[in-house]
Amino acid sequence: MIYDLIVLGGGPAGYLAAERAAHEGLSTVVIEKRSFGGCCLNEGCIPSKALLYSAKIYDYTKHGDKYGVTAENQKIDHTKVVARKNKVVKTLVSGIRGALKAKGAVAVEGEGVITGKNAAGNITVAVGNDVYEGKHILLATGSMPVVPPIPGVKDGLASGFVLTNREILDLDHIPENLTVIGGGVIGLEMASYFNSVGSKVTVVEMMDKIAGPTDREISEILMKNYEKKGIEFCLGCKVVSVENGTVTYEKDGKQESVKADKVLLSIGRRAVTQGVGIETLGVAMERGAVITDRYMKTNVANVYAAGDINGKSMLAHTAYREAEVAVNNILGKKDTMRYNAIPSVIYTNPEVGSVGETEQTAAAKGIDFAVANVSMRYSGRYVAENEGGDGICKVLINKKYGNVIGVHMICNYASEIIWGAALAIEQEMTLEKMKEVVFPHPTVSEIIREAIFTM
Ligand code: NAI
């Protein structure tokens, strides 16, 4: 059989593309070598949220006194937490399998290797002895953790002293001392969990701030919150070696060491483009990632790519949209991918939600902008629920056109609120139009309304 579409990789980009394509009537096969749901569902977004939710409940029991609630003998059973996380993953993975089946997509478990184009111009993919032939292919093989050539890291990974996002989620105990290399999203979310459940956590970050491209003031508030909770941050510190029991870093030309029972390596991810036969098609790549245009096309006819493999945004929700754009273009419906209104969230407590330009990126692009910066204390709901909370919300507008170009917030529910800001940016809403929107009261989301009315 010749499929209309072969999807290589069953993560967020791959499974969603297969579902959409099959729904639209394309004969579709999706090939996955590990587990449907990919990194996001099996060893990333979802399992980490399950752990963080347990930690949040535990934190509430420990610090309920300021809300008039006291609990005694609070305990966290890490084994039970991990078991519940596994149950959540299992449920959702079977949900994806069910959805693929319901839509009529063929789901194949096995390692797919592209073998090239045949005489008819169709793309061929081998899975063991089986060969699949398709008119189009969507490359969606995702990403894997960057493993730097730092002495001791490779051996540490082999011995289980150094962990990546995959292994740390299944740790069978709570380490006394956890050192996190890299203060980005994975590092911070895992630092948050292990801090809540009792580890002494140290985050070693090469840059002078945590949370990567997040607004600088918000990064600093987040760091202060976690310093109060006992996490130690070493900023401007480059890890130079790792050996059983210690992590050594360099700061201002001097070497210092921190004790570690386990190390989390979270210094970024890189696209998976090796060993899948992409080169047999002649697909153009840049810095290890597949180059895609705004239709998610590569340089080779009928070859599309979506998700982390193009190294553009490396977020599951970006992957979903890229997958839809690819499928729509395969179907002949013109659709374009835009990256200016992609929200990002750090699921710490408090959460960070961001979308669009920050003051730093807007200034770097020479945009003439205005910013409203308000304390979360203008939200009644926030004050009612956050004793001593120090969150803020920032809204940026482009002064020339009056449209909203960025929203950044650090507060509870930020993850659930930020999509509204993405909508405003995506739809190029002006400040005046946004002022006409009625927000439910009392909600933390009202802070956006408060912010725009200061402008
Ligand atoms: P990241 O790129 O977010 O952060 C890596 C950090 O490591 C950077 O701050 C960098 O300066 C630092 N670093 C690099 N080399 C270092 C060294 N030798 N010593 C000390 N620090 C060093 O990468 P992360 O956290 O591994 O996440 C990977 C990907 O997963 C990201 O692209 C992210 O978008 C995605 N992700 C998203 C989540 C979310 O949306 N909530 C959650 C988890 C992951």
XYZ file of C-alpha atoms and ligand atoms in Angstrom:
499
model
C 0.000 0.000 0.000
C 1.147 3.550 -0.684
C 0.240 5.863 2.188
C -0.586 9.514 1.645
C 1.517 10.331 4.712
C 4.196 8.605 6.763
C 4.846 10.244 10.125
C 8.196 9.401 11.681
C 7.965 9.857 15.449
C 4.924 9.606 17.717
C 5.465 12.567 20.051
C 3.244 15.666 20.166
C 4.105 16.707 16.578
C 3.830 13.168 15.206
C 0.720 11.850 16.934
C -1.199 15.076 16.405
C -0.245 15.214 12.712
C -1.322 11.579 12.293
C -4.647 12.238 14.024
C -5.389 15.357 11.970
C -4.268 13.801 8.676
C -6.307 10.633 9.187
C -9.321 12.701 10.261
C -9.070 14.631 6.993
C -9.047 11.405 5.018
C -5.353 10.925 4.299
C -4.158 7.336 4.619
C -1.600 7.726 7.391
C 0.936 5.594 9.204
C 2.780 6.850 12.290
C 5.943 5.083 13.466
C 7.220 5.306 17.047
C 10.260 3.515 18.439
C 9.710 3.975 22.200
C 6.285 5.015 23.391
C 3.516 7.069 21.809
C 3.360 10.508 23.379
C 7.100 11.015 23.012
C 9.238 12.863 25.483
C 6.413 15.210 26.532
C 4.092 12.506 27.705
C 6.543 9.852 28.843
C 9.451 11.768 30.331
C 8.741 15.464 30.210
C 5.767 17.796 30.471
C 3.159 15.415 31.871
C 5.111 13.260 34.361
C 6.854 16.328 35.777
C 3.466 17.987 36.317
C 2.240 14.896 38.182
C 5.259 15.071 40.529
C 4.921 18.832 40.978
C 1.257 18.492 41.875
C 2.118 16.038 44.667
C 4.787 18.462 45.890
C 2.271 21.307 45.873
C -0.185 19.355 48.025
C 2.650 18.458 50.410
C 3.729 22.116 50.578
C 0.165 23.180 51.418
C 0.065 20.723 54.310
C 3.401 22.040 55.609
C 2.631 25.743 55.261
C -1.132 25.826 55.826
C -0.838 27.577 59.191
C -0.824 31.043 57.616
C -4.227 30.199 56.142
C -5.493 28.925 59.482
C -4.974 25.255 58.692
C -2.593 23.089 60.673
C -1.665 19.577 59.802
C 0.629 17.284 61.718
C 2.922 14.437 60.730
C 2.900 15.341 57.055
C 4.755 12.800 54.998
C 5.496 12.383 51.355
C 5.850 8.882 49.982
C 8.053 9.368 46.921
C 7.412 5.783 45.747
C 3.663 6.446 45.721
C 4.204 9.768 43.964
C 6.186 8.034 41.194
C 3.615 5.227 40.968
C 0.808 7.774 40.527
C 2.887 9.578 37.904
C 3.285 6.277 36.021
C -0.469 5.703 36.167
C -1.125 9.164 34.707
C 1.351 8.510 31.882
C -0.147 5.093 31.154
C -3.665 6.518 30.965
C -2.649 9.265 28.576
C -0.511 7.019 26.357
C -3.431 4.646 25.929
C -5.599 7.697 25.173
C -3.309 8.590 22.273
C -3.352 5.054 20.932
C -7.145 5.108 21.161
C -7.391 8.458 19.381
C -5.108 7.286 16.538
C -7.205 4.175 16.110
C -10.458 6.113 16.221
C -9.234 8.448 13.478
C -8.035 5.547 11.346
C -4.279 6.191 11.504
C -2.057 3.092 11.507
C 0.219 3.122 14.578
C 3.433 1.120 14.204
C 5.769 0.385 17.097
C 9.369 0.055 15.989
C 12.360 2.008 14.824
C 11.796 3.597 11.428
C 14.740 4.334 9.149
C 14.233 6.309 5.941
C 15.729 4.446 2.996
C 15.203 7.147 0.346
C 12.839 7.783 -2.559
C 11.875 4.977 -4.943
C 11.494 5.098 -8.718
C 7.900 6.304 -8.353
C 9.166 9.240 -6.260
C 7.595 7.897 -3.057
C 9.469 7.950 0.237
C 10.323 4.603 1.792
C 10.803 3.840 5.475
C 11.984 0.514 6.852
C 10.839 -0.824 10.211
C 12.726 -4.076 10.661
C 11.805 -6.138 7.605
C 8.713 -4.111 6.798
C 8.881 -1.275 4.305
C 6.361 1.564 4.299
C 5.893 3.695 1.206
C 4.408 7.177 1.308
C 3.708 10.140 -0.949
C 4.657 12.528 1.870
C 6.651 12.230 5.063
C 6.564 14.310 8.231
C 9.821 14.150 10.178
C 8.970 14.378 13.874
C 11.773 12.570 15.692
C 12.006 15.145 18.483
C 15.024 15.951 20.615
C 17.351 14.514 23.231
C 19.345 16.023 26.097
C 22.603 17.769 25.255
C 25.484 15.854 26.850
C 28.483 18.206 27.107
C 32.101 17.003 26.959
C 32.586 17.864 30.645
C 34.927 15.380 32.369
C 32.962 12.855 34.398
C 29.564 13.476 32.790
C 29.589 10.425 30.495
C 30.771 8.104 33.263
C 28.280 9.681 35.659
C 25.439 9.010 33.223
C 26.566 5.394 32.911
C 26.803 4.876 36.678
C 23.529 6.627 37.501
C 25.194 9.471 39.427
C 24.256 11.919 36.654
C 20.624 11.893 35.519
C 18.733 13.490 32.647
C 15.058 14.470 32.623
C 14.273 10.819 31.822
C 15.928 9.061 34.761
C 15.197 11.691 37.411
C 11.461 11.134 37.032
C 11.892 7.518 38.100
C 14.369 7.993 40.923
C 13.468 5.518 43.663
C 14.512 7.784 46.545
C 14.902 11.431 47.449
C 18.606 12.346 47.301
C 19.969 14.271 50.270
C 21.949 16.612 48.011
C 20.830 17.263 44.447
C 22.939 19.447 42.177
C 21.240 20.728 39.065
C 23.432 21.751 36.135
C 21.517 24.373 34.164
C 18.920 26.758 35.586
C 16.521 26.532 32.624
C 12.993 25.106 32.592
C 13.800 21.452 33.295
C 16.343 22.376 35.960
C 13.970 24.724 37.754
C 10.948 22.440 37.681
C 12.918 19.515 39.052
C 14.725 21.750 41.575
C 11.275 22.848 42.747
C 10.051 19.265 43.228
C 13.140 18.017 45.068
C 13.286 21.163 47.222
C 9.676 20.585 48.288
C 10.251 16.936 49.135
C 13.363 17.557 51.224
C 16.556 17.496 49.121
C 19.194 20.162 49.591
C 19.191 21.573 46.051
C 21.937 23.605 44.384
C 21.422 25.035 40.899
C 24.594 25.792 38.957
C 23.901 28.165 36.056
C 26.407 29.520 33.564
C 24.523 32.754 32.802
C 23.976 35.626 35.249
C 20.277 34.772 35.580
C 18.046 31.720 35.780
C 15.129 30.841 33.466
C 16.837 31.626 30.155
C 14.945 34.162 28.042
C 12.366 34.947 30.757
C 11.943 38.638 31.638
C 14.862 39.547 33.907
C 12.784 41.014 36.760
C 10.535 37.938 36.797
C 13.567 35.611 36.818
C 14.884 37.503 39.835
C 11.554 37.254 41.698
C 11.411 33.525 40.965
C 14.956 33.065 42.222
C 14.235 35.019 45.434
C 11.164 32.857 46.082
C 13.249 29.711 45.776
C 16.164 31.086 47.778
C 13.668 31.639 50.601
C 12.637 28.004 50.238
C 16.265 26.924 50.595
C 17.579 26.397 47.052
C 21.103 27.657 46.513
C 21.833 29.289 43.152
C 25.341 29.635 41.739
C 25.046 32.105 38.863
C 27.818 32.790 36.370
C 29.177 29.351 37.247
C 30.378 27.007 34.537
C 30.591 23.353 35.466
C 34.064 22.001 34.648
C 33.970 18.492 36.078
C 31.727 15.948 37.754
C 32.880 13.027 39.857
C 31.140 10.766 42.324
C 29.983 13.017 45.157
C 30.931 16.437 43.752
C 30.317 18.929 40.993
C 33.126 21.406 40.330
C 32.461 24.738 38.664
C 34.416 27.799 37.733
C 33.353 31.252 38.885
C 35.400 34.384 38.149
C 38.384 32.233 37.264
C 38.274 30.285 40.547
C 37.186 26.682 41.021
C 34.641 25.717 43.666
C 32.876 22.449 44.419
C 29.457 21.458 45.656
C 28.506 18.158 47.254
C 26.090 16.016 45.266
C 24.452 12.640 45.833
C 22.779 12.970 42.444
C 23.257 15.393 39.573
C 20.593 16.510 37.128
C 21.982 17.463 33.745
C 19.614 19.989 32.147
C 21.617 22.250 29.866
C 19.327 22.060 26.860
C 18.204 19.634 24.187
C 19.235 18.924 20.611
C 17.273 17.700 17.613
C 17.330 13.976 16.816
C 18.489 13.800 13.207
C 21.109 11.045 13.349
C 20.443 7.427 12.556
C 17.026 7.985 10.981
C 18.143 8.161 7.350
C 17.259 11.826 6.859
C 20.440 12.245 4.815
C 19.166 9.763 2.206
C 16.582 12.373 1.216
C 19.093 15.248 1.088
C 17.230 17.315 3.685
C 19.057 20.567 4.526
C 20.099 21.052 8.144
C 21.586 23.832 10.225
C 23.379 23.291 13.558
C 22.034 19.767 13.768
C 18.379 20.682 13.187
C 16.207 20.324 10.078
C 15.511 23.611 8.302
C 11.806 24.279 7.776
C 9.973 27.177 6.162
C 6.732 28.718 7.403
C 4.719 25.916 5.770
C 6.834 23.381 7.710
C 8.334 22.212 4.428
C 11.958 21.200 4.142
C 14.034 21.812 1.006
C 12.906 18.407 -0.376
C 9.538 18.077 -2.112
C 6.897 16.278 -0.011
C 9.191 16.190 3.059
C 7.903 18.169 6.045
C 9.209 18.490 9.606
C 7.554 19.576 12.852
C 8.405 19.703 16.544
C 11.796 19.758 18.280
C 13.542 18.345 15.187
C 13.639 21.842 13.669
C 15.153 23.264 16.872
C 13.020 26.399 16.681
C 10.957 26.461 19.849
C 11.199 23.000 21.447
C 7.816 23.168 23.143
C 5.041 20.593 22.823
C 2.415 23.223 22.038
C 4.596 24.662 19.257
C 4.902 21.121 17.915
C 1.102 20.739 17.832
C 0.645 23.878 15.774
C 3.569 23.066 13.464
C 2.038 19.637 12.879
C -1.313 21.185 11.959
C 0.382 23.621 9.581
C 2.258 20.745 7.903
C -0.903 18.632 7.503
C -2.918 21.564 6.168
C -0.268 22.265 3.537
C -0.134 18.584 2.574
C -3.910 18.784 2.125
C -3.439 21.794 -0.128
C -4.869 24.265 2.393
C -2.440 27.154 2.772
C -1.494 27.632 6.406
C 1.504 29.398 7.891
C 3.414 28.974 11.150
C 4.067 32.061 13.269
C 6.315 32.077 16.321
C 5.585 35.535 17.771
C 2.734 34.490 20.080
C 3.891 31.174 21.534
C 3.350 31.130 25.272
C 5.890 29.587 27.601
C 5.351 28.461 31.159
C 7.603 27.405 33.998
C 5.593 25.177 36.337
C 7.297 26.231 39.527
C 5.339 27.530 42.502
C 4.733 30.420 41.764
C 4.366 29.746 38.065
C 5.823 31.911 35.331
C 3.803 32.579 32.181
C 5.220 34.557 29.272
C 4.276 35.342 25.718
C 5.695 37.685 23.116
C 8.366 40.326 23.483
C 10.092 41.063 26.776
C 11.506 44.527 27.472
C 14.902 43.050 26.668
C 13.933 41.557 23.269
C 11.785 44.556 22.266
C 14.672 46.927 23.000
C 17.101 44.713 21.083
C 14.763 44.821 18.061
C 14.481 48.606 18.289
C 10.704 48.486 18.914
C 9.282 51.691 20.414
C 7.298 50.165 23.281
C 5.517 51.078 26.508
C 5.256 48.755 29.485
C 2.784 48.472 32.341
C 4.256 46.728 35.380
C 1.820 46.008 38.196
C 2.003 44.104 41.444
C -0.201 41.026 41.687
C -1.589 42.695 44.815
C -4.044 44.501 42.499
C -5.820 41.164 42.117
C -8.215 40.460 44.985
C -8.176 36.728 44.287
C -4.363 36.700 44.380
C -4.285 38.506 47.739
C -6.902 36.106 49.137
C -4.826 33.095 48.148
C -1.195 34.198 48.408
C -0.029 35.302 51.843
C 3.043 37.468 51.306
C 3.096 36.811 47.532
C 5.333 39.105 45.489
C 4.153 38.374 41.924
C 4.003 40.906 39.129
C 2.427 41.229 35.694
C 3.870 43.157 32.770
C 2.090 44.128 29.565
C 4.027 45.572 26.642
C 2.496 47.510 23.763
C 3.986 48.708 20.515
C 3.640 52.492 20.732
C 3.498 52.897 16.953
C 0.542 50.560 16.373
C -0.986 50.406 19.861
C -1.076 46.593 19.819
C -0.116 44.250 22.615
C 3.264 42.615 21.965
C 4.116 40.901 25.253
C 2.656 39.713 28.562
C 4.726 38.270 31.410
C 3.527 37.186 34.800
C 4.696 35.368 37.897
C 1.788 34.118 39.975
C -0.368 31.089 40.628
C -2.517 30.093 37.626
C -0.138 31.909 35.209
C -0.090 28.706 33.151
C -3.863 28.817 32.737
C -4.081 32.557 32.078
C -1.326 33.141 29.550
C -3.206 31.739 26.543
C -5.549 34.759 26.695
C -2.541 37.009 26.232
C -1.355 34.808 23.349
C -4.753 35.304 21.724
C -4.435 39.088 22.035
C -0.962 39.059 20.464
C -1.881 36.567 17.748
C -4.953 38.631 16.812
C -2.936 41.897 16.984
C -5.385 43.388 19.482
C -4.884 47.003 20.384
C -4.857 48.185 23.957
C -8.175 49.952 23.354
C -9.819 46.747 22.106
C -8.432 44.800 25.058
C -9.895 47.346 27.438
C -13.365 46.347 26.184
C -12.875 42.703 27.228
C -14.745 41.709 30.400
C -12.710 39.466 32.722
C -14.410 37.271 35.341
C -14.175 38.586 38.901
C -12.536 37.670 41.185
C -9.784 35.964 39.216
C -6.027 36.279 39.067
C -6.440 36.900 35.309
C -7.909 40.328 36.078
C -4.356 41.496 36.652
C -4.008 41.876 32.870
C -6.974 44.251 32.869
C -5.468 46.144 35.812
C -2.175 46.437 33.952
C -3.640 47.717 30.681
C -5.708 50.359 32.478
C -2.513 51.904 33.856
C -1.497 52.738 30.267
P 17.189 25.246 28.775
O 17.769 25.652 27.474
O 15.867 25.739 29.194
O 18.224 25.663 29.951
C 19.557 25.220 29.994
C 20.385 26.118 30.915
O 21.652 25.507 31.131
C 20.645 27.495 30.340
O 20.225 28.460 31.262
C 22.173 27.507 30.136
O 22.751 28.773 30.353
C 22.652 26.504 31.183
N 23.954 25.867 30.913
C 24.427 25.408 29.722
N 25.660 24.852 29.890
C 25.978 24.969 31.207
C 27.117 24.583 32.004
N 28.174 23.957 31.465
N 27.115 24.846 33.333
C 26.033 25.472 33.879
N 24.938 25.867 33.173
C 24.904 25.605 31.859
O 17.262 23.660 28.773
P 16.503 22.556 29.645
O 16.109 23.075 30.964
O 17.404 21.374 29.579
O 15.182 22.278 28.828
C 15.274 21.700 27.528
C 14.070 21.991 26.673
O 12.908 21.395 27.192
C 13.822 23.461 26.533
O 13.946 23.778 25.160
C 12.441 23.671 27.024
O 11.714 24.512 26.156
C 11.812 22.284 27.102
N 11.003 22.179 28.321
C 9.912 22.982 28.487
C 9.187 22.935 29.660
C 8.033 23.845 29.843
O 7.561 24.404 28.875
N 7.538 24.038 31.049
C 9.534 22.029 30.737
C 10.703 21.273 30.480
C 11.373 21.352 29.305
